[in-house]
CSV table of C-alpha atoms and ligand atoms in Angstrom, one decimal:
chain,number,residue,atom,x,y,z
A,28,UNK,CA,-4.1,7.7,13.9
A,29,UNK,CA,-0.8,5.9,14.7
A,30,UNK,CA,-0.5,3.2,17.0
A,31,UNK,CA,2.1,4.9,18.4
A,32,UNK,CA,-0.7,7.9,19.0
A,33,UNK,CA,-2.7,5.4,20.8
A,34,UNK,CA,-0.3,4.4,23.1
A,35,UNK,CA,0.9,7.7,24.1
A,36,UNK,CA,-3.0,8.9,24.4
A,37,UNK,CA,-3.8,5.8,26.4
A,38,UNK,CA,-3.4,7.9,29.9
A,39,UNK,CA,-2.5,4.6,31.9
A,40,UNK,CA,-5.2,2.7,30.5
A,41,UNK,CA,-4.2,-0.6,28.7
A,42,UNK,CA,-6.0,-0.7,25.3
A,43,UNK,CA,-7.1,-3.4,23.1
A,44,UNK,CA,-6.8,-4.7,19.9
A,45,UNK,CA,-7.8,-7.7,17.7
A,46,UNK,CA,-6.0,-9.7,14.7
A,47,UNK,CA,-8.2,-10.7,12.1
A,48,UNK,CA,-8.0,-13.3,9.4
A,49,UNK,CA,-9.3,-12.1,5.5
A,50,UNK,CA,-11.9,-14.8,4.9
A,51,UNK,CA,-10.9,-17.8,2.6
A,52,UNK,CA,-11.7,-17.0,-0.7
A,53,UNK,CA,-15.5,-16.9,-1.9
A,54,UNK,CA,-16.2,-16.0,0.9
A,55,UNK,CA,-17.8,-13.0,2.1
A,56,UNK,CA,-16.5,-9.4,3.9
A,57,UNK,CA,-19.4,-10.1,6.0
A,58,UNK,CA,-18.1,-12.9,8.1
A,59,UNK,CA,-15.4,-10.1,9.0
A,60,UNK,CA,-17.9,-7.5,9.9
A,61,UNK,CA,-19.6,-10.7,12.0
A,62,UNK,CA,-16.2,-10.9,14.0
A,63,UNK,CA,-15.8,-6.7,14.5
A,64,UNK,CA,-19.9,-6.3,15.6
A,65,UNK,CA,-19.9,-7.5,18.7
A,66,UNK,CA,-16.8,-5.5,20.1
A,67,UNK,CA,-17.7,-2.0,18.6
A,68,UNK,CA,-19.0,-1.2,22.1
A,69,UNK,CA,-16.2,-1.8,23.7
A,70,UNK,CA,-14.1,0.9,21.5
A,71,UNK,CA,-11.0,-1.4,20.4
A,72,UNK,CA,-8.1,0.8,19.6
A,73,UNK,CA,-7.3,-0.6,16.2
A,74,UNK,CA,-7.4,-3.9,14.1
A,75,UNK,CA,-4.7,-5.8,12.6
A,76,UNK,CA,-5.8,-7.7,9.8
A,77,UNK,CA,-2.9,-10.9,8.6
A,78,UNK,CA,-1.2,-11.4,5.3
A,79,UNK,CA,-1.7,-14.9,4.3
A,80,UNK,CA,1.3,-15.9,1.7
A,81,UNK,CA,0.0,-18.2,-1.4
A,82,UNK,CA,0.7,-22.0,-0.6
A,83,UNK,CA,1.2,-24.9,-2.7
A,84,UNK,CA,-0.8,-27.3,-3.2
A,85,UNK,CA,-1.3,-30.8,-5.5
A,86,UNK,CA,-4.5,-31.8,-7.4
A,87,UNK,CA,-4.8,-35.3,-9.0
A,88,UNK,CA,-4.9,-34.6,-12.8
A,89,UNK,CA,-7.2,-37.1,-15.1
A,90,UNK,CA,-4.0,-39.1,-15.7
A,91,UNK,CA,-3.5,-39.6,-12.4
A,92,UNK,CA,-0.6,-37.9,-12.1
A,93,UNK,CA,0.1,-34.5,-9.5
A,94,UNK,CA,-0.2,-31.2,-10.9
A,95,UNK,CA,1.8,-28.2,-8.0
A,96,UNK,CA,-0.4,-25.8,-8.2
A,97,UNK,CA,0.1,-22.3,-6.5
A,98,UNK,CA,-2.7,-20.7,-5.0
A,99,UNK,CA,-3.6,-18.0,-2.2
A,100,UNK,CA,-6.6,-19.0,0.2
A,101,UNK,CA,-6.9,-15.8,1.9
A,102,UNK,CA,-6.2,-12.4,-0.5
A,103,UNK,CA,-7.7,-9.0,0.3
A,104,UNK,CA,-5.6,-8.0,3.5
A,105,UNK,CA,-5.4,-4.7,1.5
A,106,UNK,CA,-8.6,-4.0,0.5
A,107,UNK,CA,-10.3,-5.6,4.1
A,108,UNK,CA,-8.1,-2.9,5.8
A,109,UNK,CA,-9.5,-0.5,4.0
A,110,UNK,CA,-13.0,-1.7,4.1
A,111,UNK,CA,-12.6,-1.8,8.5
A,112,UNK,CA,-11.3,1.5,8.3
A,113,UNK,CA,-13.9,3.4,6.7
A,114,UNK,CA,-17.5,1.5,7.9
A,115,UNK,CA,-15.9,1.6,11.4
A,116,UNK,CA,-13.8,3.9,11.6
A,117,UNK,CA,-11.0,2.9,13.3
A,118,UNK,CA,-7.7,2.2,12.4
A,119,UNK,CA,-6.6,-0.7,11.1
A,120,UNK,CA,-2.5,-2.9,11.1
A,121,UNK,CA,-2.5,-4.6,8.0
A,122,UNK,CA,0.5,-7.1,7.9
A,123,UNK,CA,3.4,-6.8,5.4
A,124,UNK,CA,5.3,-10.1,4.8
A,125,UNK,CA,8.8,-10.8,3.2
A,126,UNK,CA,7.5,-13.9,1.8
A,127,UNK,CA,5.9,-14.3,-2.0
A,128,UNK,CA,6.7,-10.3,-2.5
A,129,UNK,CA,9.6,-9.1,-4.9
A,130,UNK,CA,11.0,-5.3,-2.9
A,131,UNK,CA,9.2,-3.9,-6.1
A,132,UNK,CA,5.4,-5.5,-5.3
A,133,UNK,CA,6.0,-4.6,-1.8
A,134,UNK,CA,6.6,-0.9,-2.8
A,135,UNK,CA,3.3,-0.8,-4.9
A,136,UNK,CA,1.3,-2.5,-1.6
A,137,UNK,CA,2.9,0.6,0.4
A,138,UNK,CA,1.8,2.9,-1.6
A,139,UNK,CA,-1.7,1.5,-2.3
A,140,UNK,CA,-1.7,1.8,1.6
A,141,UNK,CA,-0.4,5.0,1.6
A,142,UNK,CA,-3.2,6.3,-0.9
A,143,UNK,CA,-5.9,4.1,1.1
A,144,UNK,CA,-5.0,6.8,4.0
A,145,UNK,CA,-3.6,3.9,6.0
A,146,UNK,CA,-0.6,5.0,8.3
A,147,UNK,CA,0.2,1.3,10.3
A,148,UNK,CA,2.2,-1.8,8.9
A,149,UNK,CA,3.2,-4.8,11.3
A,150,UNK,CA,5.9,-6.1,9.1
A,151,UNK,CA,7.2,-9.5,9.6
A,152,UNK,CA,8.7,-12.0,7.6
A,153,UNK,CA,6.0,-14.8,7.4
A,154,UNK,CA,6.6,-18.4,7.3
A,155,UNK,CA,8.0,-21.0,4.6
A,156,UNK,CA,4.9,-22.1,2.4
A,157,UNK,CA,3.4,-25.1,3.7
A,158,UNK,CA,5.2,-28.4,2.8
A,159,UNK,CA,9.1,-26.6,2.6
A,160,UNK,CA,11.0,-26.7,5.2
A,161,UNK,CA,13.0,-23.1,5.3
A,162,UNK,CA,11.8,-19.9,4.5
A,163,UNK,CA,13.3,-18.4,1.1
A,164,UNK,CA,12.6,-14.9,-0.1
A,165,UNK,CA,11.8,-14.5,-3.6
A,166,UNK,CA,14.3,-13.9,-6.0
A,167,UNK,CA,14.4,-9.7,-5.4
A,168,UNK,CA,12.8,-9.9,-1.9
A,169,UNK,CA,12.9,-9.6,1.5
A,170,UNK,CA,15.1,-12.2,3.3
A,171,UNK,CA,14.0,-10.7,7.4
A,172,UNK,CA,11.6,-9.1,8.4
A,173,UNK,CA,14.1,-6.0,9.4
A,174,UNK,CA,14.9,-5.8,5.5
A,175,UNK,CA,10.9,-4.9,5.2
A,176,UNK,CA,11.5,-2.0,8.0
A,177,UNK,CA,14.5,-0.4,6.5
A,178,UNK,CA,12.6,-0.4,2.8
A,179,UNK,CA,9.7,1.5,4.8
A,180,UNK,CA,12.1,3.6,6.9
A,181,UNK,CA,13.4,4.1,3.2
A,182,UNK,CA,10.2,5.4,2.2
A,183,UNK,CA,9.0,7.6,5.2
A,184,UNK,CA,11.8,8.9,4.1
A,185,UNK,CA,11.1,9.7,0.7
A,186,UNK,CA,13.5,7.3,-0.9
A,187,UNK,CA,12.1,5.0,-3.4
A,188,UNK,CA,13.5,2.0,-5.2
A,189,UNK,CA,13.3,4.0,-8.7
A,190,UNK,CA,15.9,7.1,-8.1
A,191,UNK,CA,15.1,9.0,-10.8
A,192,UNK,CA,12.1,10.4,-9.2
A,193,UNK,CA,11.2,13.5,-8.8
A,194,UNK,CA,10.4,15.6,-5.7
A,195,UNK,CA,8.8,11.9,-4.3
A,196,UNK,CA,6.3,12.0,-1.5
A,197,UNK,CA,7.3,10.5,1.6
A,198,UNK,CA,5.2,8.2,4.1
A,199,UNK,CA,4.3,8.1,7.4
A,200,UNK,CA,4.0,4.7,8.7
A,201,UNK,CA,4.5,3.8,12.0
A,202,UNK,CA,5.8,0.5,12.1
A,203,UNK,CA,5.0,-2.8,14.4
A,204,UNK,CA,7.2,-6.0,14.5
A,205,UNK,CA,7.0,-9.2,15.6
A,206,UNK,CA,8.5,-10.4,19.2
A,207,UNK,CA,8.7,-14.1,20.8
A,208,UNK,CA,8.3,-14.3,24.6
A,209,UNK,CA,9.6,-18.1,24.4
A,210,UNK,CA,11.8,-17.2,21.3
A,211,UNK,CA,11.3,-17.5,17.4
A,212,UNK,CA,11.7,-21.2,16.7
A,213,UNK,CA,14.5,-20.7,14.2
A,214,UNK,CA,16.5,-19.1,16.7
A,215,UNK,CA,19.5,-20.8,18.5
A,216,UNK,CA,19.0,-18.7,21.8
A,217,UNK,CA,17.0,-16.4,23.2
A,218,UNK,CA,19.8,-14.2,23.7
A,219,UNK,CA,20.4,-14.0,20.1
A,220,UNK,CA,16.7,-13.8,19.3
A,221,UNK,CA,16.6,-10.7,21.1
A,222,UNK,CA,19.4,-8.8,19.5
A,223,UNK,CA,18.0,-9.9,16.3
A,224,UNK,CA,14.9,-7.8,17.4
A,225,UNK,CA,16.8,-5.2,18.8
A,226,UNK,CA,18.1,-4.5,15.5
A,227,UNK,CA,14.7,-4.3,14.0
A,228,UNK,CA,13.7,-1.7,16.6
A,229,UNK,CA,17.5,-0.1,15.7
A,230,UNK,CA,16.4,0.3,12.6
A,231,UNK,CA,13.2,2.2,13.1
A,232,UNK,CA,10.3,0.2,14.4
A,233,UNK,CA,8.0,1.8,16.7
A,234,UNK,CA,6.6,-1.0,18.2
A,235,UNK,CA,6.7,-4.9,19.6
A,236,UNK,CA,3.2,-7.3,19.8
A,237,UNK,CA,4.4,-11.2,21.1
A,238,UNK,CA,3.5,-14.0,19.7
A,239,UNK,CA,0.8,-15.7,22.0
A,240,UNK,CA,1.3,-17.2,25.2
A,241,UNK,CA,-0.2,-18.8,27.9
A,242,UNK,CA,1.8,-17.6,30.8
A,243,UNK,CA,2.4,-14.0,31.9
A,244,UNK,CA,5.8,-15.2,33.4
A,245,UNK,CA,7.1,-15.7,30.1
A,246,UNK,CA,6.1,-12.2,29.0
A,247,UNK,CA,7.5,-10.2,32.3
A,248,UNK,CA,11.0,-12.3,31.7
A,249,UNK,CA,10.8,-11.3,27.8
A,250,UNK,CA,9.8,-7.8,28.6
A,251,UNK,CA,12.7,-7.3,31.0
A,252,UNK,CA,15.5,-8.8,28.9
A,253,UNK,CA,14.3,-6.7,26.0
A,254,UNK,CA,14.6,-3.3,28.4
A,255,UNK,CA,18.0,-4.2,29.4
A,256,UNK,CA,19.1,-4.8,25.6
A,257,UNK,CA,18.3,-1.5,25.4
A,258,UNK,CA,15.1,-2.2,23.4
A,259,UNK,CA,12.7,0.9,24.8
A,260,UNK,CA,9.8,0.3,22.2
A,261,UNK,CA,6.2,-0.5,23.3
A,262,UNK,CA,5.8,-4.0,23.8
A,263,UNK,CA,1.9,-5.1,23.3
A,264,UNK,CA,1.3,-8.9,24.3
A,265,UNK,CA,-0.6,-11.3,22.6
A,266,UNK,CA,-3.0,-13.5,23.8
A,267,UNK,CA,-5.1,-16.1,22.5
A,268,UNK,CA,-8.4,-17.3,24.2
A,269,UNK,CA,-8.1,-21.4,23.9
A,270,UNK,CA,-11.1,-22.6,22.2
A,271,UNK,CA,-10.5,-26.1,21.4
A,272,UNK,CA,-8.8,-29.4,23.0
A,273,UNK,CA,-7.1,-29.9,19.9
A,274,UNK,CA,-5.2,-27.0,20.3
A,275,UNK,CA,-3.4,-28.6,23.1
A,276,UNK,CA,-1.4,-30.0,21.0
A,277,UNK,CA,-1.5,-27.9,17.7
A,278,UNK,CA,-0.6,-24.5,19.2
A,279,UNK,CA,2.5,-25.6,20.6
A,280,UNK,CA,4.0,-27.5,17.5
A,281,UNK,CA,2.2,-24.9,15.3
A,282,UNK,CA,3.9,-21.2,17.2
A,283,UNK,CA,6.8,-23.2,19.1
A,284,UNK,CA,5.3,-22.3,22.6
A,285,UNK,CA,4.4,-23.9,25.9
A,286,UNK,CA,1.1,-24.4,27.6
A,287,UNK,CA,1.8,-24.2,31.2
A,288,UNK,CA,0.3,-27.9,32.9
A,289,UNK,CA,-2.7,-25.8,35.0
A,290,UNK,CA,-4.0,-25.0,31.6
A,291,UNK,CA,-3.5,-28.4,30.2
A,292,UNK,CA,-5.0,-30.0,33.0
A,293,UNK,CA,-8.0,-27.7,33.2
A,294,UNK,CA,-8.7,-28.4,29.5
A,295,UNK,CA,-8.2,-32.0,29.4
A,296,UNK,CA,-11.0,-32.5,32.0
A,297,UNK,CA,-13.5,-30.7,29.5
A,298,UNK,CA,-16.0,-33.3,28.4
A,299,UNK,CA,-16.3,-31.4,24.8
A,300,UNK,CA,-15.2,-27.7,23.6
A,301,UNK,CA,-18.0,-25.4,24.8
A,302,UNK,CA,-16.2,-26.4,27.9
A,303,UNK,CA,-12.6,-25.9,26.3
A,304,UNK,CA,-13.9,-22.1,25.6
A,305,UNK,CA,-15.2,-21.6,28.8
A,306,UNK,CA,-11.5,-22.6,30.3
A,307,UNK,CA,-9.6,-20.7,27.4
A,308,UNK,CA,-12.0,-17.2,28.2
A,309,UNK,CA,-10.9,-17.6,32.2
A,310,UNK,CA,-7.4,-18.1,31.8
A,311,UNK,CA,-7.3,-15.0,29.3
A,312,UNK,CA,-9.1,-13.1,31.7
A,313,UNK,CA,-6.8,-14.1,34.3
A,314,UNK,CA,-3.6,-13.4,32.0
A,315,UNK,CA,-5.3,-9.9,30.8
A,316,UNK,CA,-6.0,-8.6,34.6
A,317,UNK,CA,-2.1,-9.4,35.7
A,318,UNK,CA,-1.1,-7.9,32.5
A,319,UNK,CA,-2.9,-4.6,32.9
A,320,UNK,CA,-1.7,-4.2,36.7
A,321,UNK,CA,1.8,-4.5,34.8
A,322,UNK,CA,1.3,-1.7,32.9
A,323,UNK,CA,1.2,-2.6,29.6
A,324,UNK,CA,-0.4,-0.3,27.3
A,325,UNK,CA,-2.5,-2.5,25.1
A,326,UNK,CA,-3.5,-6.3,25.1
A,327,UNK,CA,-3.9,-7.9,21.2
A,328,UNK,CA,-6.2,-10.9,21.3
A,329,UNK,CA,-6.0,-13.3,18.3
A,330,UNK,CA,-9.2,-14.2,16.9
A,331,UNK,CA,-8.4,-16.7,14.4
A,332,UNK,CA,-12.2,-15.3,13.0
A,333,UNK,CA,-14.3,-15.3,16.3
A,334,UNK,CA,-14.8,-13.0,18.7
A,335,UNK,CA,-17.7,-14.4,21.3
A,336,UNK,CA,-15.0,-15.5,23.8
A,337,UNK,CA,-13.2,-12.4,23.2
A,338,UNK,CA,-15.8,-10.3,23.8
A,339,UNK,CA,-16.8,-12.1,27.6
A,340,UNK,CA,-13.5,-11.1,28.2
A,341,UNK,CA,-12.8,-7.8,27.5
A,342,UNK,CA,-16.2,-7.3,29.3
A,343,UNK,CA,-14.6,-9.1,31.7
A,344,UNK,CA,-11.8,-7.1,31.9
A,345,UNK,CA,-12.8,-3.3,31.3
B,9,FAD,P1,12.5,-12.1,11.4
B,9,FAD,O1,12.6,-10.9,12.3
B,9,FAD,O2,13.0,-12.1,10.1
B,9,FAD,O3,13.1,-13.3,12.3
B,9,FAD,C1,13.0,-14.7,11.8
B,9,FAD,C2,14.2,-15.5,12.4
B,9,FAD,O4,15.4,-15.0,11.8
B,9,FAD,C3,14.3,-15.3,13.9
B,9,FAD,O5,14.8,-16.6,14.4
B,9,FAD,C4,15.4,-14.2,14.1
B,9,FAD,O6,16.1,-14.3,15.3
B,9,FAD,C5,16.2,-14.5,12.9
B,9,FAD,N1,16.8,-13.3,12.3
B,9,FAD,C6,16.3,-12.0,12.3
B,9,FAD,N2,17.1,-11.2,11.6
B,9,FAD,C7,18.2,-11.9,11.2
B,9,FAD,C8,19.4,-11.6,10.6
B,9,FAD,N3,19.7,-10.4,10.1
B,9,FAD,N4,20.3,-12.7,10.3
B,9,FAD,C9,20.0,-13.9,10.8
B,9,FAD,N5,18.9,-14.2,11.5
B,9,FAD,C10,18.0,-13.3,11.7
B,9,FAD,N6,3.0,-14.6,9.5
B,9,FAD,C11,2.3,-14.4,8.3
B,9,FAD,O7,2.6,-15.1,7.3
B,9,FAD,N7,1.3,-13.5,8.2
B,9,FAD,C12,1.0,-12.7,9.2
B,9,FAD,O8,0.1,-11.8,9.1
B,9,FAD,C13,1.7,-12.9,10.5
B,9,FAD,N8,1.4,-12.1,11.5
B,9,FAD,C14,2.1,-12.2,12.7
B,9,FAD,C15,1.9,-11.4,13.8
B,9,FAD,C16,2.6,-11.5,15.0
B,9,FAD,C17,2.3,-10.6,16.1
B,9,FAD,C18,3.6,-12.5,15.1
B,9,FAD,C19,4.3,-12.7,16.4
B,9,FAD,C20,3.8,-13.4,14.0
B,9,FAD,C21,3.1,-13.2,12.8
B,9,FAD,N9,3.4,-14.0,11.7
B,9,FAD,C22,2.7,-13.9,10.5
B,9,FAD,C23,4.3,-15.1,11.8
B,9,FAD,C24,5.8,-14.7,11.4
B,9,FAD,O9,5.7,-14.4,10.0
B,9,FAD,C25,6.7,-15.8,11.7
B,9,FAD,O10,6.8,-16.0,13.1
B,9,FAD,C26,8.1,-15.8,11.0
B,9,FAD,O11,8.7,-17.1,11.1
B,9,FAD,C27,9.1,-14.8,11.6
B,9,FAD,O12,8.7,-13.5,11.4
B,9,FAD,P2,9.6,-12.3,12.0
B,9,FAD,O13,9.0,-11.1,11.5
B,9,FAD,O14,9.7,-12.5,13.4
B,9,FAD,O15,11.0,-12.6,11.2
């Protein structure tokens, strides 16, 4: 089923979701199913699973000098998908990135994804490898993300990149983007931030989930700009439970947001991170109650691979 089905079946409740990582390679589906377990009783609506672009890295050759090497440490957004989707069965978001993909491997993904019976994409653009400093699309790629939703609008509509097909089936996807309730760090402004999104949504996304953040101000000041751009799309928050002290500073330089000081202050008192958790699960509880008395139809907790502190709060919470 659609996320767009969930939202419109939701009858005033506010759903919930998680983002999952595909584990680093060698490793095993299992840690995955370890992260899913413990929240099947609580019915999540549907699971994204990330897209994790190769990055480069250099390894010291015999001779001492640097050999770039290329290399992806996460694969298997596809196949995890698919995996979640049939032992649980619920329905899964993989992500779709601009970044590494030519238009061409992007169509084959679709379709794989199409085949796999899987009907949601968040597309976004993804980030600049690690160690360059802008993003650039690959040669025949996607340059923004809202090049990714036209080339699916494209194919729910039937229209492939080879012409000469014929009779070509088309999808169905319903199709999440990415929004910033403290703006995208490339942008100049948050006014042009949000016509940049509105033209995503303009060209057929059915949905917005936020990049985290840590107070619900942000997200009812985002959430009311967006309405009066004319932007009338679900918009799903994102929050992320704090877990350790390092993240203080990490998340900030890492997703361009603010922690508000309370936080900051409550976490730097911690004596070690069993205590940081604690704090992080409270102030998401906090965050989620506010959030669901405004209405919003689905919360989207990151898990960044554990789901302990989100499940004391969405037993918190529901
Ligand atoms: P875009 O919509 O392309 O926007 C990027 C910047 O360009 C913005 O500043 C925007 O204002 C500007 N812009 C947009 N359109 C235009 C235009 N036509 N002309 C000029 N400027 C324009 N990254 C991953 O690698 N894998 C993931 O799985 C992943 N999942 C994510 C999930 C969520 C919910 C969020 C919020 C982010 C996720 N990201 C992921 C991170 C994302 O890839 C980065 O934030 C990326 O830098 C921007 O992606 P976007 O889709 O917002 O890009």
């Amino acid at each position: 089923m659609k996320v767009t089905e969930h939202i419109a079946r939701r009858n005033g409740k506010t759903l919930f979701t998680l983002e999952l990582l595909p584990p680093l390679k060698g490793e095993n589906i299992e840690a995955i199913n370890q992260t899913i377990d413990p929240l099947i009783e609580f019915n999540p609506a549907f699971i994204d699973v990330t897209y994790h672009r190769e990055e480069i890295v250099y390894k010291q050759r015999e001779d001492g000098l640097l050999e770039r090497r290329t290399i992806r440490k996460r694969p298997g957004t596809v196949g995890i998908s698919a995996a979640i989707k049939y032992k649980y069965n619920i329905d899964v978001v993989p992500h779709i990135i601009c970044g590494g993909f030519s238009r061409e491997e992007t169509e084959n993904a679709l379709i794989d994804l199409y085949f796999l019976g899987i009907d949601n994409l968040l597309l976004i653009r993804g980030d600049n490898p690690v160690g360059e400093k802008v993003f650039k699309p690959e040669k025949e790629g996607n340059a923004h993300a809202i090049d990714l939703v036209k080339q699916v609008i494209d194919l729910n509509n039937g229209i492939y990149l080879e012409e000469e097909l014929i009779n070509p089936i088309p999808t169905d996807f319903c199709i999440g983007i990415a929004g910033y309730p403290e703006k995208h760090v490339e942008s100049p402004n948050m006014i042009t931030d949000i016509a940049h999104l509105k033209e995503k949504v303009d060209a057929g996304a059915d949905y917005i989930v936020t990049q985290m953040f840590f107070d619900n101000r942000k997200f009812f000041k985002f959430e009311k700009a967006c309405r009066e751009a004319g932007i009338h799309i679900p918009i799903i928050p994102g929050l992320k439970p704090l877990s350790l002290k390092s993240q203080l500073s990490v998340l900030p330089k890492t997703f361009a947001i603010d922690l508000p000081e309370d936080l900051v202050l409550e976490v730097e008192k911690c004596a070690d991170n069993q205590q940081v958790r604690q704090v992080g699960v409270e102030w998401a509880i906090q965050q989620s109650r506010e959030l669901i008395k405004f209405g919003v139809p689905v919360l989207h907790f990151y898990s960044m691979g554990k789901s302990d502190n989100i499940r004391k709060i969405v037993q918190e919470v529901y």
